[in-house]
Structures are given as structure tokens and as C-alpha cells.
Tab-separated table of C-alpha atoms in Angstrom:
chain	number	residue	atom	x	y	z
A	12	MET	CA	77.575	111.853	58.391
A	13	GLU	CA	78.770	114.745	60.548
A	14	SER	CA	77.653	117.263	57.910
A	15	LEU	CA	74.199	115.683	57.770
A	16	VAL	CA	73.874	115.835	61.565
A	17	ALA	CA	74.913	119.497	61.492
A	18	ALA	CA	72.344	120.274	58.771
A	19	ASN	CA	69.560	118.495	60.680
A	20	THR	CA	70.412	120.312	63.921
A	21	LYS	CA	70.525	123.732	62.282
A	22	PHE	CA	67.128	123.049	60.733
A	23	CYS	CA	65.916	121.968	64.188
A	24	PHE	CA	66.563	125.414	65.657
A	25	ASP	CA	65.314	127.314	62.596
A	26	PHE	CA	62.092	125.318	62.756
A	27	PHE	CA	61.724	126.037	66.472
A	28	GLN	CA	62.043	129.792	65.887
A	29	GLU	CA	59.328	129.649	63.236
A	30	ILE	CA	56.981	127.429	65.283
A	31	SER	CA	57.414	129.696	68.312
A	32	LYS	CA	55.815	132.589	66.434
A	33	THR	CA	52.458	130.815	66.592
A	34	HIS	CA	53.108	128.745	69.733
A	35	PHE	CA	54.213	131.545	72.018
A	36	ASN	CA	54.399	130.396	75.652
A	37	LYS	CA	53.043	126.955	74.724
A	38	ASN	CA	54.491	123.470	74.890
A	39	VAL	CA	56.359	122.492	71.740
A	40	PHE	CA	57.527	119.008	70.798
A	41	TYR	CA	58.707	117.723	67.439
A	42	SER	CA	61.244	115.448	65.762
A	43	PRO	CA	63.688	117.403	63.595
A	44	LEU	CA	65.340	114.229	62.321
A	45	SER	CA	62.143	112.614	61.087
A	46	LEU	CA	61.008	115.915	59.575
A	47	SER	CA	64.315	116.327	57.750
A	48	ALA	CA	64.162	112.741	56.498
A	49	ALA	CA	60.567	113.171	55.337
A	50	ILE	CA	61.317	116.355	53.421
A	51	ALA	CA	64.496	114.771	52.027
A	52	MET	CA	62.243	112.104	50.478
A	53	VAL	CA	60.498	114.869	48.559
A	54	ARG	CA	63.878	116.433	47.728
A	55	LEU	CA	64.951	113.167	46.127
A	56	GLY	CA	62.346	113.727	43.414
A	57	ALA	CA	62.429	117.540	43.294
A	58	LYS	CA	64.197	119.671	40.687
A	59	SER	CA	64.900	123.349	39.892
A	60	ASP	CA	63.455	125.827	42.462
A	61	SER	CA	61.611	123.056	44.298
A	62	ALA	CA	64.940	121.384	45.066
A	63	GLN	CA	66.937	124.561	45.724
A	64	GLN	CA	64.471	125.905	48.283
A	65	ILE	CA	64.485	122.643	50.230
A	66	ASP	CA	68.277	122.600	50.152
A	67	GLN	CA	68.489	126.129	51.551
A	68	VAL	CA	65.882	125.769	54.297
A	69	LEU	CA	67.110	122.380	55.519
A	70	HIS	CA	70.801	123.305	55.083
A	71	PHE	CA	71.276	120.478	52.609
A	72	ASP	CA	73.258	122.876	50.407
A	73	GLU	CA	75.855	123.091	53.190
A	74	PHE	CA	75.942	119.306	53.310
A	75	SER	CA	76.828	119.036	49.630
A	76	GLN	CA	79.454	121.791	49.941
A	77	ASN	CA	81.101	120.150	52.940
A	78	GLN	CA	80.801	116.517	51.880
A	79	GLY	CA	84.559	116.162	51.201
A	80	ASP	CA	85.539	112.630	52.101
A	81	GLU	CA	81.987	111.855	53.191
A	82	ARG	CA	81.177	111.063	49.558
A	83	ASP	CA	83.305	107.936	49.627
A	84	PRO	CA	81.515	105.730	52.217
A	85	CYS	CA	78.180	105.741	50.395
A	86	LEU	CA	79.577	105.262	46.916
A	87	LYS	CA	82.020	102.670	48.235
A	88	SER	CA	79.229	100.685	49.899
A	89	ARG	CA	77.211	100.722	46.677
A	90	THR	CA	80.259	99.531	44.753
A	91	GLN	CA	80.825	96.690	47.197
A	92	GLU	CA	77.184	95.602	46.989
A	93	THR	CA	77.361	95.477	43.215
A	94	LEU	CA	80.627	93.597	43.295
A	95	ALA	CA	79.244	91.072	45.745
A	96	ASP	CA	76.354	90.362	43.394
A	97	SER	CA	78.532	89.976	40.326
A	98	SER	CA	80.621	87.020	39.289
A	99	LEU	CA	84.325	86.933	40.086
A	100	GLU	CA	85.078	87.286	36.390
A	101	GLY	CA	83.042	90.481	36.054
A	102	GLN	CA	84.149	92.204	39.224
A	103	LYS	CA	86.896	94.309	37.658
A	104	SER	CA	84.718	95.717	34.876
A	105	SER	CA	81.834	96.419	37.298
A	106	ALA	CA	84.109	98.370	39.632
A	107	GLU	CA	85.502	100.402	36.748
A	108	SER	CA	82.056	101.258	35.402
A	109	LEU	CA	80.814	102.345	38.830
A	110	THR	CA	83.876	104.512	39.358
A	111	GLU	CA	83.355	106.282	36.039
A	112	GLN	CA	79.583	106.580	36.205
A	113	GLU	CA	78.065	109.576	37.978
A	114	PRO	CA	74.525	109.311	39.375
A	115	SER	CA	71.863	111.353	37.595
A	116	ASN	CA	71.253	113.484	40.695
A	117	PRO	CA	74.503	113.160	42.679
A	118	GLU	CA	73.789	115.661	45.479
A	119	SER	CA	70.326	114.285	46.269
A	120	GLU	CA	71.485	110.673	45.952
A	121	LEU	CA	74.433	111.264	48.270
A	122	LEU	CA	72.168	112.997	50.784
A	123	SER	CA	69.692	110.115	50.683
A	124	CYS	CA	72.484	107.570	51.046
A	125	HIS	CA	73.663	109.201	54.274
A	126	PHE	CA	70.097	109.428	55.546
A	127	GLY	CA	69.818	105.707	54.848
A	128	HIS	CA	72.919	104.968	56.926
A	129	LEU	CA	71.666	107.155	59.773
A	130	LEU	CA	68.185	105.614	59.816
A	131	SER	CA	69.746	102.143	59.782
A	132	LYS	CA	71.754	103.005	62.892
A	133	LEU	CA	68.566	104.126	64.633
A	134	ASP	CA	66.723	100.971	63.561
A	135	ARG	CA	69.246	98.907	65.498
A	136	MET	CA	68.078	100.492	68.775
A	137	ARG	CA	64.585	99.080	68.590
A	138	ALA	CA	65.440	96.240	70.969
A	139	ASP	CA	66.173	98.836	73.673
A	140	CYS	CA	63.440	101.413	73.086
A	141	THR	CA	60.243	102.135	71.204
A	142	LEU	CA	61.119	104.511	68.392
A	143	SER	CA	58.657	104.603	65.535
A	144	ILE	CA	59.378	107.048	62.716
A	145	ALA	CA	56.462	106.727	60.328
A	146	ASN	CA	57.226	108.614	57.104
A	147	ARG	CA	55.225	107.966	53.980
A	148	LEU	CA	54.083	109.765	50.840
A	149	TYR	CA	50.517	109.234	49.653
A	150	GLY	CA	49.877	110.225	46.046
A	151	GLU	CA	46.708	110.443	43.972
A	152	LYS	CA	46.650	107.254	41.932
A	153	GLU	CA	46.110	109.115	38.639
A	154	PHE	CA	49.717	110.336	38.895
A	155	PRO	CA	52.169	107.645	37.708
A	156	ILE	CA	55.175	107.174	40.016
A	157	CYS	CA	58.676	106.772	38.581
A	158	PRO	CA	59.911	103.236	39.426
A	159	GLU	CA	63.408	104.565	40.191
A	160	TYR	CA	61.947	106.932	42.778
A	161	SER	CA	59.923	104.190	44.463
A	162	GLU	CA	63.017	101.984	44.671
A	163	SER	CA	65.136	104.782	46.147
A	164	VAL	CA	62.540	105.613	48.812
A	165	VAL	CA	62.523	101.982	49.934
A	166	GLN	CA	66.331	101.724	49.844
A	167	PHE	CA	67.244	104.952	51.597
A	168	TYR	CA	64.225	105.928	53.716
A	169	HIS	CA	62.842	102.502	54.600
A	170	THR	CA	59.319	103.396	53.532
A	171	THR	CA	57.107	103.508	50.443
A	172	ILE	CA	55.050	105.879	48.336
A	173	GLU	CA	51.443	104.713	48.258
A	174	SER	CA	48.830	105.371	45.600
A	175	VAL	CA	45.362	106.249	46.912
A	176	ASP	CA	42.145	107.549	45.387
A	177	PHE	CA	41.823	111.067	46.798
A	178	ARG	CA	39.603	112.214	43.935
A	179	LYS	CA	36.950	109.527	43.953
A	180	ASP	CA	37.168	108.162	47.502
A	181	THR	CA	38.665	110.811	49.779
A	182	GLU	CA	37.197	109.341	52.957
A	183	LYS	CA	38.556	105.842	52.317
A	184	SER	CA	41.980	107.353	51.624
A	185	ARG	CA	41.828	109.345	54.858
A	186	GLN	CA	40.929	106.255	56.861
A	187	ALA	CA	43.722	104.227	55.257
A	188	ILE	CA	46.317	106.869	56.165
A	189	ASN	CA	45.022	107.166	59.729
A	190	PHE	CA	45.035	103.392	60.179
A	191	TRP	CA	48.641	103.110	58.996
A	192	VAL	CA	49.843	105.881	61.315
A	193	GLU	CA	47.992	104.400	64.293
A	194	SER	CA	49.505	100.957	63.672
A	195	GLN	CA	53.016	102.428	63.296
A	196	SER	CA	52.716	104.354	66.569
A	197	ARG	CA	51.526	101.413	68.695
A	198	GLY	CA	48.045	102.920	68.796
A	199	LYS	CA	49.219	106.179	70.385
A	200	ILE	CA	48.653	108.494	67.420
A	201	LYS	CA	45.045	108.317	66.337
A	202	GLU	CA	43.054	110.288	63.775
A	203	LEU	CA	46.021	112.049	62.192
A	204	PHE	CA	43.662	113.505	59.608
A	205	SER	CA	40.283	114.582	60.924
A	206	LYS	CA	37.285	114.702	58.618
A	207	ASP	CA	37.348	117.348	55.893
A	208	THR	CA	41.131	117.912	56.183
A	209	LEU	CA	41.614	116.070	52.886
A	210	THR	CA	39.632	116.891	49.768
A	211	ASP	CA	39.203	115.537	46.260
A	212	ASP	CA	41.731	118.185	45.145
A	213	THR	CA	44.485	116.548	47.237
A	214	VAL	CA	47.233	115.043	45.073
A	215	LEU	CA	50.264	114.392	47.324
A	216	VAL	CA	50.432	114.133	51.125
A	217	LEU	CA	53.567	113.764	53.248
A	218	VAL	CA	52.800	111.960	56.508
A	219	ASN	CA	55.303	112.165	59.351
A	220	ALA	CA	54.396	110.640	62.732
A	221	VAL	CA	56.800	109.751	65.542
A	222	TYR	CA	56.328	107.862	68.814
A	223	PHE	CA	59.032	107.372	71.416
A	224	LYS	CA	59.298	105.633	74.778
A	225	ALA	CA	62.371	104.206	76.496
A	226	LYS	CA	63.586	103.016	79.875
A	227	TRP	CA	65.776	105.233	82.004
A	228	GLU	CA	69.286	104.091	82.826
A	229	LYS	CA	68.583	105.310	86.379
A	230	TYR	CA	64.921	104.934	87.070
A	231	PHE	CA	62.806	107.095	89.386
A	232	ASP	CA	61.201	105.252	92.306
A	233	SER	CA	57.452	105.880	92.106
A	234	GLU	CA	57.301	105.977	95.909
A	235	ASN	CA	59.215	109.254	95.735
A	236	THR	CA	56.818	110.882	93.262
A	237	VAL	CA	54.739	113.582	94.945
A	238	ASP	CA	52.346	116.355	94.050
A	239	ALA	CA	54.298	119.594	93.771
A	240	PRO	CA	53.863	123.064	92.253
A	241	PHE	CA	55.178	123.837	88.770
A	242	LEU	CA	55.722	127.571	88.367
A	243	LEU	CA	54.080	128.486	85.073
A	244	SER	CA	54.717	132.218	85.223
A	245	GLU	CA	55.239	135.058	87.649
A	246	ASN	CA	51.829	134.699	89.290
A	247	GLU	CA	50.631	131.251	88.253
A	248	SER	CA	51.450	127.660	89.162
A	249	LYS	CA	49.885	124.235	88.755
A	250	THR	CA	50.176	120.979	90.656
A	251	VAL	CA	52.081	118.228	88.857
A	252	LYS	CA	53.450	114.774	89.623
A	253	MET	CA	57.092	115.510	90.436
A	254	MET	CA	59.562	112.623	90.298
A	255	HIS	CA	62.694	112.567	92.475
A	256	LEU	CA	65.997	110.768	92.123
A	257	LYS	CA	69.479	111.112	93.600
A	258	GLY	CA	72.522	109.782	91.802
A	259	PRO	CA	75.509	110.592	89.586
A	260	PHE	CA	74.539	112.636	86.522
A	261	SER	CA	76.423	114.716	83.982
A	262	LEU	CA	75.657	118.322	84.871
A	263	GLY	CA	76.842	121.590	83.341
A	264	PHE	CA	76.212	125.295	83.794
A	265	ILE	CA	75.921	127.887	81.034
A	266	GLU	CA	77.240	130.980	82.788
A	267	GLU	CA	76.125	133.631	80.288
A	268	LEU	CA	72.529	132.396	80.423
A	269	LYS	CA	72.438	131.260	84.067
A	270	THR	CA	71.186	127.894	82.858
A	271	GLN	CA	71.818	124.365	84.093
A	272	ILE	CA	72.082	121.506	81.605
A	273	LEU	CA	71.485	117.949	82.826
A	274	GLU	CA	71.911	114.673	80.959
A	275	MET	CA	69.539	111.825	81.817
A	276	ARG	CA	70.545	108.685	79.955
A	277	TYR	CA	68.221	106.007	78.694
A	278	THR	CA	69.092	102.341	79.039
A	279	LYS	CA	72.484	101.313	77.599
A	280	GLY	CA	73.434	104.970	77.125
A	281	MET	CA	72.682	105.124	73.402
A	282	LEU	CA	70.096	107.854	73.943
A	283	SER	CA	70.013	110.757	76.374
A	284	MET	CA	67.593	113.497	77.306
A	285	PHE	CA	69.305	116.842	77.874
A	286	ILE	CA	67.336	119.389	79.901
A	287	LEU	CA	68.270	123.079	79.761
A	288	LEU	CA	66.859	124.777	82.857
A	289	PRO	CA	67.151	128.552	83.282
A	290	ALA	CA	67.548	129.850	86.830
A	291	CYS	CA	64.279	130.264	88.676
A	292	SER	CA	63.231	133.920	88.747
A	293	GLU	CA	60.226	136.161	89.201
A	294	ASP	CA	59.408	135.781	85.518
A	295	ASN	CA	60.531	132.309	84.412
A	296	LEU	CA	59.275	132.794	80.869
A	297	LYS	CA	61.715	135.656	80.243
A	298	GLY	CA	64.648	133.442	81.184
A	299	LEU	CA	63.304	130.761	78.869
A	300	GLU	CA	62.936	133.220	75.985
A	301	GLU	CA	66.503	134.430	76.442
A	302	LEU	CA	67.774	130.851	76.370
A	303	GLU	CA	65.778	129.983	73.243
A	304	LYS	CA	67.072	133.012	71.345
A	305	ASN	CA	70.680	132.022	72.041
A	306	ILE	CA	70.592	128.340	71.101
A	307	THR	CA	72.557	127.462	67.963
A	308	TYR	CA	74.075	124.277	66.589
A	309	GLU	CA	77.590	125.336	67.583
A	310	LYS	CA	76.544	126.347	71.094
A	311	ILE	CA	74.540	123.222	71.802
A	312	MET	CA	77.496	121.079	70.733
A	313	THR	CA	79.720	122.984	73.143
A	314	TRP	CA	77.268	123.074	76.032
A	315	SER	CA	76.500	119.345	75.853
A	316	CYS	CA	80.042	118.022	75.356
A	317	SER	CA	81.485	115.818	78.107
A	318	GLU	CA	84.220	118.353	78.968
A	319	ASN	CA	81.583	120.902	79.975
A	320	MET	CA	79.318	118.394	81.728
A	321	PRO	CA	81.287	116.622	84.473
A	322	GLU	CA	79.620	113.893	86.487
A	323	GLU	CA	78.233	115.148	89.800
A	324	ASN	CA	76.035	113.850	92.589
A	325	VAL	CA	72.692	115.422	91.717
A	326	ALA	CA	69.297	115.533	93.395
A	327	VAL	CA	66.958	115.584	90.397
A	328	SER	CA	63.325	116.689	90.473
A	329	PHE	CA	61.528	116.250	87.171
A	330	PRO	CA	57.810	116.287	86.246
A	331	GLN	CA	55.968	113.437	84.613
A	332	LEU	CA	55.239	114.337	81.007
A	333	THR	CA	52.961	113.269	78.217
A	334	LEU	CA	53.561	115.475	75.207
A	335	GLU	CA	51.471	115.098	72.085
A	336	ASP	CA	51.504	117.624	69.292
A	337	SER	CA	50.372	117.934	65.710
A	338	TYR	CA	51.552	120.458	63.136
A	339	ASP	CA	50.080	121.248	59.745
A	340	LEU	CA	53.346	122.376	58.204
A	341	ASN	CA	52.238	123.861	54.880
A	342	THR	CA	52.264	127.428	56.210
A	343	VAL	CA	55.298	126.918	58.467
A	344	LEU	CA	57.489	125.563	55.674
A	345	GLN	CA	56.338	128.247	53.253
A	346	HIS	CA	57.240	130.952	55.762
A	347	MET	CA	60.674	129.333	56.066
A	348	GLY	CA	61.152	129.540	52.286
A	349	ILE	CA	59.844	126.260	50.831
A	350	THR	CA	57.123	127.568	48.531
A	351	ALA	CA	57.517	126.076	45.053
A	352	VAL	CA	56.573	122.476	45.920
A	353	PHE	CA	53.219	123.691	47.330
A	354	ASP	CA	52.349	125.650	44.187
A	355	GLU	CA	50.653	123.722	41.399
A	356	THR	CA	52.060	126.126	38.796
A	357	LYS	CA	55.658	126.124	40.107
A	358	ALA	CA	56.312	122.690	41.602
A	359	ASP	CA	58.826	120.497	39.818
A	360	LEU	CA	58.534	116.983	41.217
A	361	SER	CA	59.405	115.314	37.928
A	362	GLY	CA	61.713	112.917	39.747
A	363	ILE	CA	58.650	111.504	41.520
A	364	SER	CA	56.209	111.515	38.609
A	365	PRO	CA	56.459	112.494	34.938
A	366	ASP	CA	53.114	114.285	35.311
A	367	PRO	CA	53.934	118.029	35.473
A	368	ASN	CA	50.872	118.796	37.625
A	369	LEU	CA	52.094	116.988	40.751
A	370	TYR	CA	52.614	119.229	43.775
A	371	LEU	CA	52.697	118.786	47.544
A	372	SER	CA	49.207	119.274	48.959
A	373	LYS	CA	49.827	118.791	52.674
A	374	VAL	CA	52.547	118.032	55.206
A	375	ILE	CA	51.501	116.764	58.637
A	376	HIS	CA	53.857	116.130	61.573
A	377	LYS	CA	52.588	114.484	64.748
A	378	THR	CA	54.561	113.381	67.803
A	379	PHE	CA	53.955	111.511	71.030
A	380	LEU	CA	56.279	111.272	74.050
A	381	GLU	CA	55.798	109.712	77.474
A	382	VAL	CA	58.084	110.439	80.416
A	383	ASP	CA	57.456	108.616	83.688
A	384	GLU	CA	59.438	106.988	86.489
A	385	ASN	CA	60.499	103.833	84.682
A	386	GLY	CA	60.031	104.384	81.009
A	387	SER	CA	58.445	101.131	79.898
A	388	GLU	CA	59.681	98.769	82.585
A	389	ALA	CA	61.185	98.934	86.072
A	390	VAL	CA	64.695	97.681	86.752
A	391	ALA	CA	66.424	96.498	89.930
A	392	ALA	CA	66.843	99.259	92.499
A	393	SER	CA	69.802	97.966	94.488
A	394	GLY	CA	72.508	99.766	92.498
A	395	ILE	CA	70.749	103.109	92.791
A	396	GLU	CA	70.207	102.704	96.500
A	397	ALA	CA	73.880	101.957	97.082
A	398	ALA	CA	74.907	105.078	95.161
A	399	THR	CA	72.464	107.198	97.124
A	400	LYS	CA	73.684	106.003	100.513
A	401	SER	CA	77.344	106.598	99.713
A	402	ALA	CA	76.859	110.185	98.507
A	403	THR	CA	77.713	113.024	100.886
A	404	SER	CA	76.888	116.272	99.029
A	405	TRP	CA	74.402	117.025	96.270
A	406	GLN	CA	73.876	119.476	93.474
A	407	THR	CA	70.211	120.377	92.958
A	408	PHE	CA	68.394	120.224	89.629
A	409	ASN	CA	64.744	121.129	90.163
A	410	ALA	CA	62.739	121.317	86.933
A	411	ASN	CA	59.753	122.982	88.592
A	412	HIS	CA	59.554	125.798	86.025
A	413	PRO	CA	59.670	126.063	82.196
A	414	PHE	CA	62.581	124.413	80.405
A	415	VAL	CA	63.875	123.287	77.025
A	416	PHE	CA	64.949	119.703	76.303
A	417	PHE	CA	66.202	117.518	73.508
A	418	ILE	CA	66.689	113.771	73.062
A	419	ARG	CA	69.917	112.801	71.316
A	420	HIS	CA	71.303	109.660	69.742
A	421	ASN	CA	74.731	109.743	71.348
A	422	PRO	CA	76.830	107.712	68.870
A	423	THR	CA	75.947	110.104	66.024
A	424	GLN	CA	74.960	113.164	68.145
A	425	THR	CA	71.714	113.320	66.195
A	426	VAL	CA	68.882	115.326	67.791
A	427	LEU	CA	65.863	113.031	67.545
A	428	PHE	CA	63.426	115.256	69.443
A	429	TYR	CA	63.339	118.842	70.592
A	430	GLY	CA	60.834	120.514	72.860
A	431	ARG	CA	59.823	123.235	75.234
A	432	VAL	CA	57.821	122.543	78.406
A	433	VAL	CA	55.869	125.500	79.715
A	434	SER	CA	53.106	123.482	81.372
A	435	PRO	CA	53.570	119.722	82.015
């Protein structure tokens, strides 16, 4: 799974660099994991150039090269499932046949298997947070779908491919997609597709919508939230609701970039938000740009490791946030190198449908994040108060100017969300 996490994180930063070209000095917020998983669903049914381009852009080719012993857990689990379903008498022959038999698309199947394990781990957190990853393919009903593909999408990606009537009833199809996304996001993501964004020429749509909200491990007391300036640029500021909290936090400092990195854990410590805050200067956006240019998978792993982020007594100031963003990714992904699947004459999605005319019409990614004092529910304050009273000296972390952040699943070190805040 480590290779998959590395591939997803590398794609995260490549995607950010591409998005930043059209979102210069704007807020950015997206889910690299859900995007990778969504595109991997397409990869499962892609062949030839359509598959190779996805592998290169999402670093899946590195995953297959580095799989090593990672191949065993998925194939072993499939073997055990088959053995469990077979009779005792047939177990030996079933095991031998599975060992000898190679899957028809081994790299894509292995990739999907590991995605399945990772998504299952995330599903187990739903009792502690609201994390809705709504991925689904909608295909024109005139294109027959391979049963093996439908089964694999359910097994590995915990979703389905739905047949709709884009050609004869585009508006009904649009409404059905919007309704599903709204229901999956607890009503937070509405009208994913506005009118006229889908046409009767649409044949295959990849929908990717994510909503997240969780409770802080150390919650901010709303009585300490005050109006305060957020320094947008050299000569501009805006008033925001600034939350304040004192307590023990993991805090690091990136010397070469003069940047603080703070970890704020969510309840039970399974998830954390990491905030990378450049030093306040006359031009805060320049410091932010320098930080963004230097972020890589290897560096972020080093910067955020426990050895470089000791626990300190920290006075934290952090703005309330509601980030909502929507990206039509056709152009973005094509600029990154995924072109064949969007071209009716070049796409090879024969693993999805035997019809040679199937191609990807549209990819939409929409996200919603809320950050407030409590998350979704307040918790008892006594423990925090005791920690505050016993502290004698404090480090200061004041996020009153632009910063970068990411939300990570700590057990797997998977980056669930990545964003830039220029204006809360």
C-alpha cells in the first residue's frame, strides 16, 4: 500500500501545479485520493494509450514497478476468499488453480485491489467523522457495459456504473446525477451539473464529489473567537472570524523556507490537518509561492514526520473556513497528459464496453469542507483548561495570512485533501 500512497501523493502535487496555472492567488481545495480512485476506475477498463497515459500521469506505472511483495496481500486475500467458499475437499485444487492463473489485466487488477483495501480502511472511520467520497460513472445506456467491469467497480471501488439516457433525456439524466451527489454529500453539494453542461452527445461522465467534516481532538472555545484581520497581500486585508486555542501541539519549522508546520488532530487521532505557514512578510503571497514550488512527496514526508515535529505548547490562531470548489477536469487532465480517453477516435475503453465508440465526455470534481471551533459537536472542556493553566511558555502559530494545508489519514499516511487558503 505504501507505493499506492506515494503515487497518490505525487499526483496530488502535480495536480496542484497544474490547477495553480488557472487559479493563481485563489483558494484551492481538492481531494487527491478520491480523484486518483475515480480515475483508477476508468483505468480498470482502459487499454493501450488510454491506459498508459493514466498510468504515467497518476504515477501508477511506478506502483506496478515497485509492487514487490505488495502483490501478495491482494492475491492472498482473494485466494483465501475463494477457499472459504469452496468445500474442504476442493480446497487444494482451488488454491493450485489460483496460484497458476494470472489475471487478464494484472497491473490494473492489482492497483484496484489496493485501492479497495485503502477505501475499506477509510470506510471504517465513518463513526468518527463525516467523510463522503462519491465516485460514480454514468454511461449512455446505448453502450453495453461489460459485466466483469461492473463487478470489479463494486468490489474494489465501492460504487457502480449507472446507465442513463443522455441522448433522449439529457435533463432527466442531469437531475438524477445531481440528486445522487446531493444525497451522498448530506445536502452540501448541490447542482453539480448546471443546465446545458450535459448534452445529447454525452456518452460517459465521471462524477467525483467529496464532503468532509470532523470533530477536533482539541476543540476551540467559541468564546475566544474574535474578529481579526487576515492579511491577503502586501496592501490588503479582510476581517475574519479567528479562533484561538492554547495547548500541546506537534509543531515543526522548515528552515530553508522559513515555514512553520502545525498538526491539528481530529478526534481519536486517525486524521490530522497539517498547516504549512510561511513567515509573515511584506508580501505574503511570495512566501506562499516559494513554499508551493518546493513541496514534493519526499519533502512532505520528511517535514511531517514525528521526529521533525516535536510536541510543544502552542498558542494557535486559525480562521474559520468554509471551502467549496468545483473543477471541470477535462482540460486540466489533458494538459497533464491524459488525452486519449477524451478523444472519440483514440479512446480504448474496451474493458468497460465492447462498443469501440465509448470515450470519456466529462470529469467533474467538487469538494466541500467546513472548519469551525468544534467540528460537528462540542466536547468537555475541562481537560483543555487544565493543560492551559499548567503551561508556562508558548510558541505562537498565527494563521492570519495565506497558507497551505492538507488533511491526512495517519495510519496509512494518505493525503485525503489538499488546499491553499489565500482568502478565508
